[in-house]
PDB file of C-alpha atoms in Angstrom:
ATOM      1  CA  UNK A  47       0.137  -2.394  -5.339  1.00 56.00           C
ATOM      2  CA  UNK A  48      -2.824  -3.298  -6.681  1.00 54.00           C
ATOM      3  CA  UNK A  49      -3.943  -6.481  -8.113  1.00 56.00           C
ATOM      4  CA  UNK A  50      -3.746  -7.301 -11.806  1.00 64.00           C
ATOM      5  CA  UNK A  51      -2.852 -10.118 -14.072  1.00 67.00           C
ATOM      6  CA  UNK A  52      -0.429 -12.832 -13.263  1.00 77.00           C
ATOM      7  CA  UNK A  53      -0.260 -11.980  -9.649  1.00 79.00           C
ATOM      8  CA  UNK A  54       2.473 -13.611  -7.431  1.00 83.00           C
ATOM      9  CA  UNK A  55      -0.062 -16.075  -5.994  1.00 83.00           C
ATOM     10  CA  UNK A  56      -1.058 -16.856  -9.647  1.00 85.00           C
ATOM     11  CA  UNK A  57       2.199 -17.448 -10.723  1.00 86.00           C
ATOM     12  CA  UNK A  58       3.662 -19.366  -7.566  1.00 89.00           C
ATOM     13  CA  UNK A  59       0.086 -21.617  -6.889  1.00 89.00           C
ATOM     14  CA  UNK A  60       0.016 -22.438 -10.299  1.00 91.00           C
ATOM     15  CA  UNK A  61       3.553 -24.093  -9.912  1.00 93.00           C
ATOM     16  CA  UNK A  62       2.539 -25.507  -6.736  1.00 94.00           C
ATOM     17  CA  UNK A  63      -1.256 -25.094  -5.761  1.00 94.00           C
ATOM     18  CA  UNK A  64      -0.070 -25.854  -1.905  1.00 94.00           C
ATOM     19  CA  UNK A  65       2.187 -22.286  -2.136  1.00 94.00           C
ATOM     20  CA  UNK A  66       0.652 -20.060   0.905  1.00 94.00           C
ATOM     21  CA  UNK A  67       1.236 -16.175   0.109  1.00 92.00           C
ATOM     22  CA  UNK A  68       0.656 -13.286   2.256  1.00 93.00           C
ATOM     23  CA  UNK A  69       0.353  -9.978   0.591  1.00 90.00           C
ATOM     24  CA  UNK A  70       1.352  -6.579   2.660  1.00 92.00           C
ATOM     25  CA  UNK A  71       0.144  -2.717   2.441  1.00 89.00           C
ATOM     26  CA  UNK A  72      -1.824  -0.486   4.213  1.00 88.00           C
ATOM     27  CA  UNK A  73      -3.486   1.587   1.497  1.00 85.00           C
ATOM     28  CA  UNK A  74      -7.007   0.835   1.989  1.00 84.00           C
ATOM     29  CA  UNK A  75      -7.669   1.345  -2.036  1.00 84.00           C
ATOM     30  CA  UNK A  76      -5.628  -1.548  -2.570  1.00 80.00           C
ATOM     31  CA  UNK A  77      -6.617  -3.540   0.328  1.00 79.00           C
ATOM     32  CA  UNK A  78      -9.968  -3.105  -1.134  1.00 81.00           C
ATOM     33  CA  UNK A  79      -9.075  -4.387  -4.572  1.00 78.00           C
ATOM     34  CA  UNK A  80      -7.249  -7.436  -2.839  1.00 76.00           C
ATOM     35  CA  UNK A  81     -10.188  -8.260  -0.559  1.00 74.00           C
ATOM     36  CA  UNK A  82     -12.224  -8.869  -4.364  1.00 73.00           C
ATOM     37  CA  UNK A  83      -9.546 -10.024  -6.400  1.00 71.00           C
ATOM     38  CA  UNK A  84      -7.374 -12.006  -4.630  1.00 73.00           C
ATOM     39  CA  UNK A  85      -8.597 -15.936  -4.654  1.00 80.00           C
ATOM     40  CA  UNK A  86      -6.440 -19.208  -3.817  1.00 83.00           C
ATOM     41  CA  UNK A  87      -6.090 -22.880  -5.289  1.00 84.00           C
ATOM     42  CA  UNK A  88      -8.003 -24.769  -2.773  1.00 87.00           C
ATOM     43  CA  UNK A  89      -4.791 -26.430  -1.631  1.00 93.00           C
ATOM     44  CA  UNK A  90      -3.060 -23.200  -0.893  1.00 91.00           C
ATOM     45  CA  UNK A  91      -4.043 -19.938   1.310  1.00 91.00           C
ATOM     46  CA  UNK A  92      -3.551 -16.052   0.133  1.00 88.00           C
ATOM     47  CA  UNK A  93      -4.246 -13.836   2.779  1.00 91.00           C
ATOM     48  CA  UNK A  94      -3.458 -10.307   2.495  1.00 89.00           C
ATOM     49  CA  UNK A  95      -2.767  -7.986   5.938  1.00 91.00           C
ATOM     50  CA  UNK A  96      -3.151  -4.182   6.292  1.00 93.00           C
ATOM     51  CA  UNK A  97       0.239  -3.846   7.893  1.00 95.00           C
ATOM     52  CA  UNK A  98       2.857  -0.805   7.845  1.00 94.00           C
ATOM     53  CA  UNK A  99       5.948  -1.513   6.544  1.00 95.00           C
ATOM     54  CA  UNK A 100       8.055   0.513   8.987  1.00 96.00           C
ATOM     55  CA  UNK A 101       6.805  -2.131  11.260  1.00 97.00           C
ATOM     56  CA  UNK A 102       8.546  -5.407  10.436  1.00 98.00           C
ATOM     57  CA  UNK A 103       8.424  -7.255  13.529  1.00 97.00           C
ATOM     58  CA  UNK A 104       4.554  -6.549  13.115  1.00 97.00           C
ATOM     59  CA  UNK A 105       4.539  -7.995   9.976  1.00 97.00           C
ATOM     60  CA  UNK A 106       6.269 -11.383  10.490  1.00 98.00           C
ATOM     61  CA  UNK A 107       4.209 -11.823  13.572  1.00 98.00           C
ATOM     62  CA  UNK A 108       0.778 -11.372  11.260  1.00 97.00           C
ATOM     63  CA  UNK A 109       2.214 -14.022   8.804  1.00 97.00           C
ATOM     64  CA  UNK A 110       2.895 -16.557  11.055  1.00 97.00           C
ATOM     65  CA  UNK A 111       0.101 -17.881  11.816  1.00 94.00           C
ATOM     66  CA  UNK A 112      -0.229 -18.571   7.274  1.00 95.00           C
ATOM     67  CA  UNK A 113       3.240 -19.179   6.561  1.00 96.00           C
ATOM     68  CA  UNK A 114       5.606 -21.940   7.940  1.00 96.00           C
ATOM     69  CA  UNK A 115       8.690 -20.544   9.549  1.00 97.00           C
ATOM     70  CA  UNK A 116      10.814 -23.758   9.070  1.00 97.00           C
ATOM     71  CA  UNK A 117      10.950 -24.092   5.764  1.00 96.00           C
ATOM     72  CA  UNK A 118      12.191 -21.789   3.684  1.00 97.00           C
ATOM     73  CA  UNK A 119      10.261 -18.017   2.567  1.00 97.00           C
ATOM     74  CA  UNK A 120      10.345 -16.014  -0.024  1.00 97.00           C
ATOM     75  CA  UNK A 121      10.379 -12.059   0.840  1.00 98.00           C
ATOM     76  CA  UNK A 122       9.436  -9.967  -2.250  1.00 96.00           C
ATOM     77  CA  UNK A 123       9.874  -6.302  -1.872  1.00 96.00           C
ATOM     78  CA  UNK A 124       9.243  -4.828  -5.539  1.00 92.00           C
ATOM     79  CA  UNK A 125       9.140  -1.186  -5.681  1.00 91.00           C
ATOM     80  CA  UNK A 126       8.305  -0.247  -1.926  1.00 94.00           C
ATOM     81  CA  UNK A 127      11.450   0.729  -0.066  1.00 97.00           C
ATOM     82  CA  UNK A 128      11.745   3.904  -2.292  1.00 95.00           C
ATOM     83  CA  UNK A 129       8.860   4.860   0.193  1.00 93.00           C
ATOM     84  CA  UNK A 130      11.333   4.557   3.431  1.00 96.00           C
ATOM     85  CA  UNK A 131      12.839   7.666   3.543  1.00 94.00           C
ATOM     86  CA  UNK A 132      15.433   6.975   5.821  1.00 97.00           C
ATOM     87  CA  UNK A 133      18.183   5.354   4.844  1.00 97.00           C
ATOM     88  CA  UNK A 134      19.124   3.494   8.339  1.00 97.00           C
ATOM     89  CA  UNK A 135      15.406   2.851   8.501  1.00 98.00           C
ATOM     90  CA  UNK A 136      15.396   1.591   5.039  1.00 98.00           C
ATOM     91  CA  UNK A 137      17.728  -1.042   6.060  1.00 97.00           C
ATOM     92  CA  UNK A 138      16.403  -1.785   9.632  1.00 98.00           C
ATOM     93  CA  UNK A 139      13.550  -2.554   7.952  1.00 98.00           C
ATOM     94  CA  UNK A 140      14.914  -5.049   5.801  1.00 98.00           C
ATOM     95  CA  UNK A 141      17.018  -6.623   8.268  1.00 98.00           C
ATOM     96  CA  UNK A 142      13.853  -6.815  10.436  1.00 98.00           C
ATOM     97  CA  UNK A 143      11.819  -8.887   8.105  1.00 98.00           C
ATOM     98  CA  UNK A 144      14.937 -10.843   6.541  1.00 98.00           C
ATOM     99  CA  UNK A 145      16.690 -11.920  10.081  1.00 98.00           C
ATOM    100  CA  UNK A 146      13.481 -14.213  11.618  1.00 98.00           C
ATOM    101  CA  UNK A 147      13.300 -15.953   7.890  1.00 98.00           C
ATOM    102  CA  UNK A 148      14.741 -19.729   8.003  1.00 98.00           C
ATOM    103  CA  UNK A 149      17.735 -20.392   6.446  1.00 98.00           C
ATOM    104  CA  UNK A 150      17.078 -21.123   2.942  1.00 98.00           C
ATOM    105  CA  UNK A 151      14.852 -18.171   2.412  1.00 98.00           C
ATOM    106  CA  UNK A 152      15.247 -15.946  -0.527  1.00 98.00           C
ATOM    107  CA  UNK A 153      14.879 -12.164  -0.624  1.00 98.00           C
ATOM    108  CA  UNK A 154      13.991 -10.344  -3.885  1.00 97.00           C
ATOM    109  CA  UNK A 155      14.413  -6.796  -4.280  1.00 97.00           C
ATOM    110  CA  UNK A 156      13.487  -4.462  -7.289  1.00 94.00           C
ATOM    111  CA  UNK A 157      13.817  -0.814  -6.591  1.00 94.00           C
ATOM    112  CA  UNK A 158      14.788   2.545  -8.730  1.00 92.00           C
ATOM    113  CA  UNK A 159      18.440   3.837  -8.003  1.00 94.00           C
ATOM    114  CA  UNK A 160      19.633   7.807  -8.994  1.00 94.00           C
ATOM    115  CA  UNK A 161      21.678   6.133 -11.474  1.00 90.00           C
ATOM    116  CA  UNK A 162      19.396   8.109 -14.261  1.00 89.00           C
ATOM    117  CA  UNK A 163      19.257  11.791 -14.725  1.00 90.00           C
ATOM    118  CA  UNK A 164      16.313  12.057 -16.505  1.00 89.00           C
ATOM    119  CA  UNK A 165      14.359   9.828 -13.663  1.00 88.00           C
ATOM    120  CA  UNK A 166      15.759  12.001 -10.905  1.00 90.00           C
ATOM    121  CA  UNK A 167      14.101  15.146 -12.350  1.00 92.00           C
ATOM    122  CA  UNK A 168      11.377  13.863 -13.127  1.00 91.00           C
ATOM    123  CA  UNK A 169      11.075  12.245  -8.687  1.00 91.00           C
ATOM    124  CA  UNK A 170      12.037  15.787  -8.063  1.00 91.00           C
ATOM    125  CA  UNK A 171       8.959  17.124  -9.643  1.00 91.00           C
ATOM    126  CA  UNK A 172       6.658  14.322  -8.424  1.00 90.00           C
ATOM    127  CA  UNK A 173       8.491  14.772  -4.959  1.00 87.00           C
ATOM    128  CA  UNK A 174       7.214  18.644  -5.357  1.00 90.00           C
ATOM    129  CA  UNK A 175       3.546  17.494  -5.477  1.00 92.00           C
ATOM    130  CA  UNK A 176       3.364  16.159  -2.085  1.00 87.00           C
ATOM    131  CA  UNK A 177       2.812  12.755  -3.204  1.00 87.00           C
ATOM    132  CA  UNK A 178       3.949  10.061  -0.790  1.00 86.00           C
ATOM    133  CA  UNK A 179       7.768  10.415  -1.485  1.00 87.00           C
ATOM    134  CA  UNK A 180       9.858   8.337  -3.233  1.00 92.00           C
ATOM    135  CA  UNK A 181      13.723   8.277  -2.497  1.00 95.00           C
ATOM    136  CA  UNK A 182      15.761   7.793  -5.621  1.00 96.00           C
ATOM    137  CA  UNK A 183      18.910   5.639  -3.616  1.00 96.00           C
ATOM    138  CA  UNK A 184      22.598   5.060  -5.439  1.00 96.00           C
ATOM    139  CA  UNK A 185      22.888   1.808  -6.458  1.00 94.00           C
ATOM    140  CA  UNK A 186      25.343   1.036  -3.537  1.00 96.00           C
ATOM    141  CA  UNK A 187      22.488   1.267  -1.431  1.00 97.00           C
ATOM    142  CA  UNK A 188      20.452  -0.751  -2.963  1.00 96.00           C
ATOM    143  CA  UNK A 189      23.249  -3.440  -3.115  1.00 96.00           C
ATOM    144  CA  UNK A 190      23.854  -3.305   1.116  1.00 97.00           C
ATOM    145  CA  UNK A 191      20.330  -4.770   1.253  1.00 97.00           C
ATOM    146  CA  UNK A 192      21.362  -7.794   0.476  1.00 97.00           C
ATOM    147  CA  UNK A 193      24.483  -8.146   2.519  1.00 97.00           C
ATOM    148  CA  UNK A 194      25.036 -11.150   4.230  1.00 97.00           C
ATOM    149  CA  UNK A 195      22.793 -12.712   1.461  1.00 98.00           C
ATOM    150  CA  UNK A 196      24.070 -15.210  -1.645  1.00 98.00           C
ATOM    151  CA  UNK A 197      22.884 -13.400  -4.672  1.00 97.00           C
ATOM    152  CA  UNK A 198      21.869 -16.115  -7.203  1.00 96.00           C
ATOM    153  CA  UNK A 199      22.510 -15.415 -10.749  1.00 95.00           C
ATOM    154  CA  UNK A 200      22.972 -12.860 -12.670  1.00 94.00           C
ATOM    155  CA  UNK A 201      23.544 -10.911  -9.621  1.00 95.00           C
ATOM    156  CA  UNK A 202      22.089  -7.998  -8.548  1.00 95.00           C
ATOM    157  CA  UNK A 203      22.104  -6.408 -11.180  1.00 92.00           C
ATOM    158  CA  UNK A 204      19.482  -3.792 -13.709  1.00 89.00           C
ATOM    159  CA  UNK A 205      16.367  -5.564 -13.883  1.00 83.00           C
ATOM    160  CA  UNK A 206      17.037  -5.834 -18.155  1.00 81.00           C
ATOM    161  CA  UNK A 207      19.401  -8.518 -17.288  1.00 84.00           C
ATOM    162  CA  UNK A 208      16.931 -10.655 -15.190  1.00 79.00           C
ATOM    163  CA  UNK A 209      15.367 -11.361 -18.343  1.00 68.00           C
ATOM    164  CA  UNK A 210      16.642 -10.031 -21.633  1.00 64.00           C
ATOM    165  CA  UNK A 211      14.887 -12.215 -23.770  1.00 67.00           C
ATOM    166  CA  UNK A 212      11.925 -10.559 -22.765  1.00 61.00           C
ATOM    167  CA  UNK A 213      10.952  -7.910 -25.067  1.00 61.00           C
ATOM    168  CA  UNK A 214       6.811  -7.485 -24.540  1.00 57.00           C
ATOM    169  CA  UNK A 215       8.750  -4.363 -21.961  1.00 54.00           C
ATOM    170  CA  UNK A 216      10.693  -2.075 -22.809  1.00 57.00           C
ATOM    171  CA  UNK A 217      13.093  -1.938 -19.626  1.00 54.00           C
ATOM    172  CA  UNK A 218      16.450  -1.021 -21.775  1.00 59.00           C
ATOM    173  CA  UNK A 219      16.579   2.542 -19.760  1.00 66.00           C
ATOM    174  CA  UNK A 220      15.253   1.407 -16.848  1.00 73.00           C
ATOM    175  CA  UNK A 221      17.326   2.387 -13.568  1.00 81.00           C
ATOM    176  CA  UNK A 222      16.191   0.113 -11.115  1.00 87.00           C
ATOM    177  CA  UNK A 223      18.605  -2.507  -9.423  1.00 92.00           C
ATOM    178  CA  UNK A 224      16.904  -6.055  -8.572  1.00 93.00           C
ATOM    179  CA  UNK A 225      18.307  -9.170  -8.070  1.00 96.00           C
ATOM    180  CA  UNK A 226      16.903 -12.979  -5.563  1.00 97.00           C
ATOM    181  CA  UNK A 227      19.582 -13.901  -2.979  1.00 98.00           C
ATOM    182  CA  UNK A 228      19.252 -16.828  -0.449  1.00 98.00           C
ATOM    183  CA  UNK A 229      20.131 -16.653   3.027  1.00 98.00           C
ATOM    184  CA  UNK A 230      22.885 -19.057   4.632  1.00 98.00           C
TER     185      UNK A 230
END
């Protein structure tokens, strides 16, 4: 999405100003944005890629030549895969960018589930627009993502119990499943 505050780059360079972070989408309002907002530590590199995310093994080929493939990656997809709409593609496309990954990497995933009524109306209306679509997944689903993964604490679980001390959001409704797992 687009760029705001406390980006991941922000967050992870400030922590360690060597951290190299490639950003991915293909929607040329936000590769705009990134192209003026998105700077680095000197130490470290952010690059950002116009890539399609249907096309995995395109992806980890573009990031190879920023990040290093033996040591260990982290893979954020936050909010995105409700735009696969496909389920077997959904999870290809996971596999696909999770399987080259050393071991050691970590995989984050935050994405809405049908777990909430009110939400699934209300993606049934937006669906009606003609918006890019959004699938609503059970929760199930959004658990087989990380399969073969070791979920690290508190699980995967609703994103309210990532951080419940955190109240400057109010997430206590929120039906979205997230949770970091490392791979073997």
């Amino acid at each position: 999405g687009l760029p705001t505050h406390d980006n991941t780059h922000e967050v992870a360079q400030r922590v360690a100003p060597d951290s190299r972070i490639v950003y991915v989408d293909n929607d040329p309002l936000v590769l705009a944005h990134a192209r003026a907002l998105l700077t680095s530590t000197p130490e470290g590199v952010t690059r950002f890629i116009d890539a399609d995310l249907h096309k995995p093994e395109d992806i980890i080929q573009r990031t190879r030549d920023t990040l290093n493939f033996e040591e260990p990656i982290a893979l954020m997809l936050m909010g995105v895969m409700g735009h696969v709409v496909d389920d077997d593609e959904a999870r290809s496309i996971v596999r696909g960018l999770v399987e080259p990954l050393p071991s050691g990497s970590y995989l984050t995933i935050c994405d809405f589930t049908d777990d909430n009524p009110t939400l699934n109306e209300a993606q049934s209306g937006y669906d009606e627009t003609g918006a890019v679509p959004y699938v609503l997944r059970p929760s199930a689903f959004v658990r087989s993502y990380f399969e073969g993964l070791e979920p690290v604490a508190p699980g995967i679980v609703p994103i309210q119990q990532w951080r419940p001390d955190v109240e400057e959001v109010d997430v206590k409704d929120d039906p979205s499943l997230c949770a970091v797992a490392r791979k073997p």
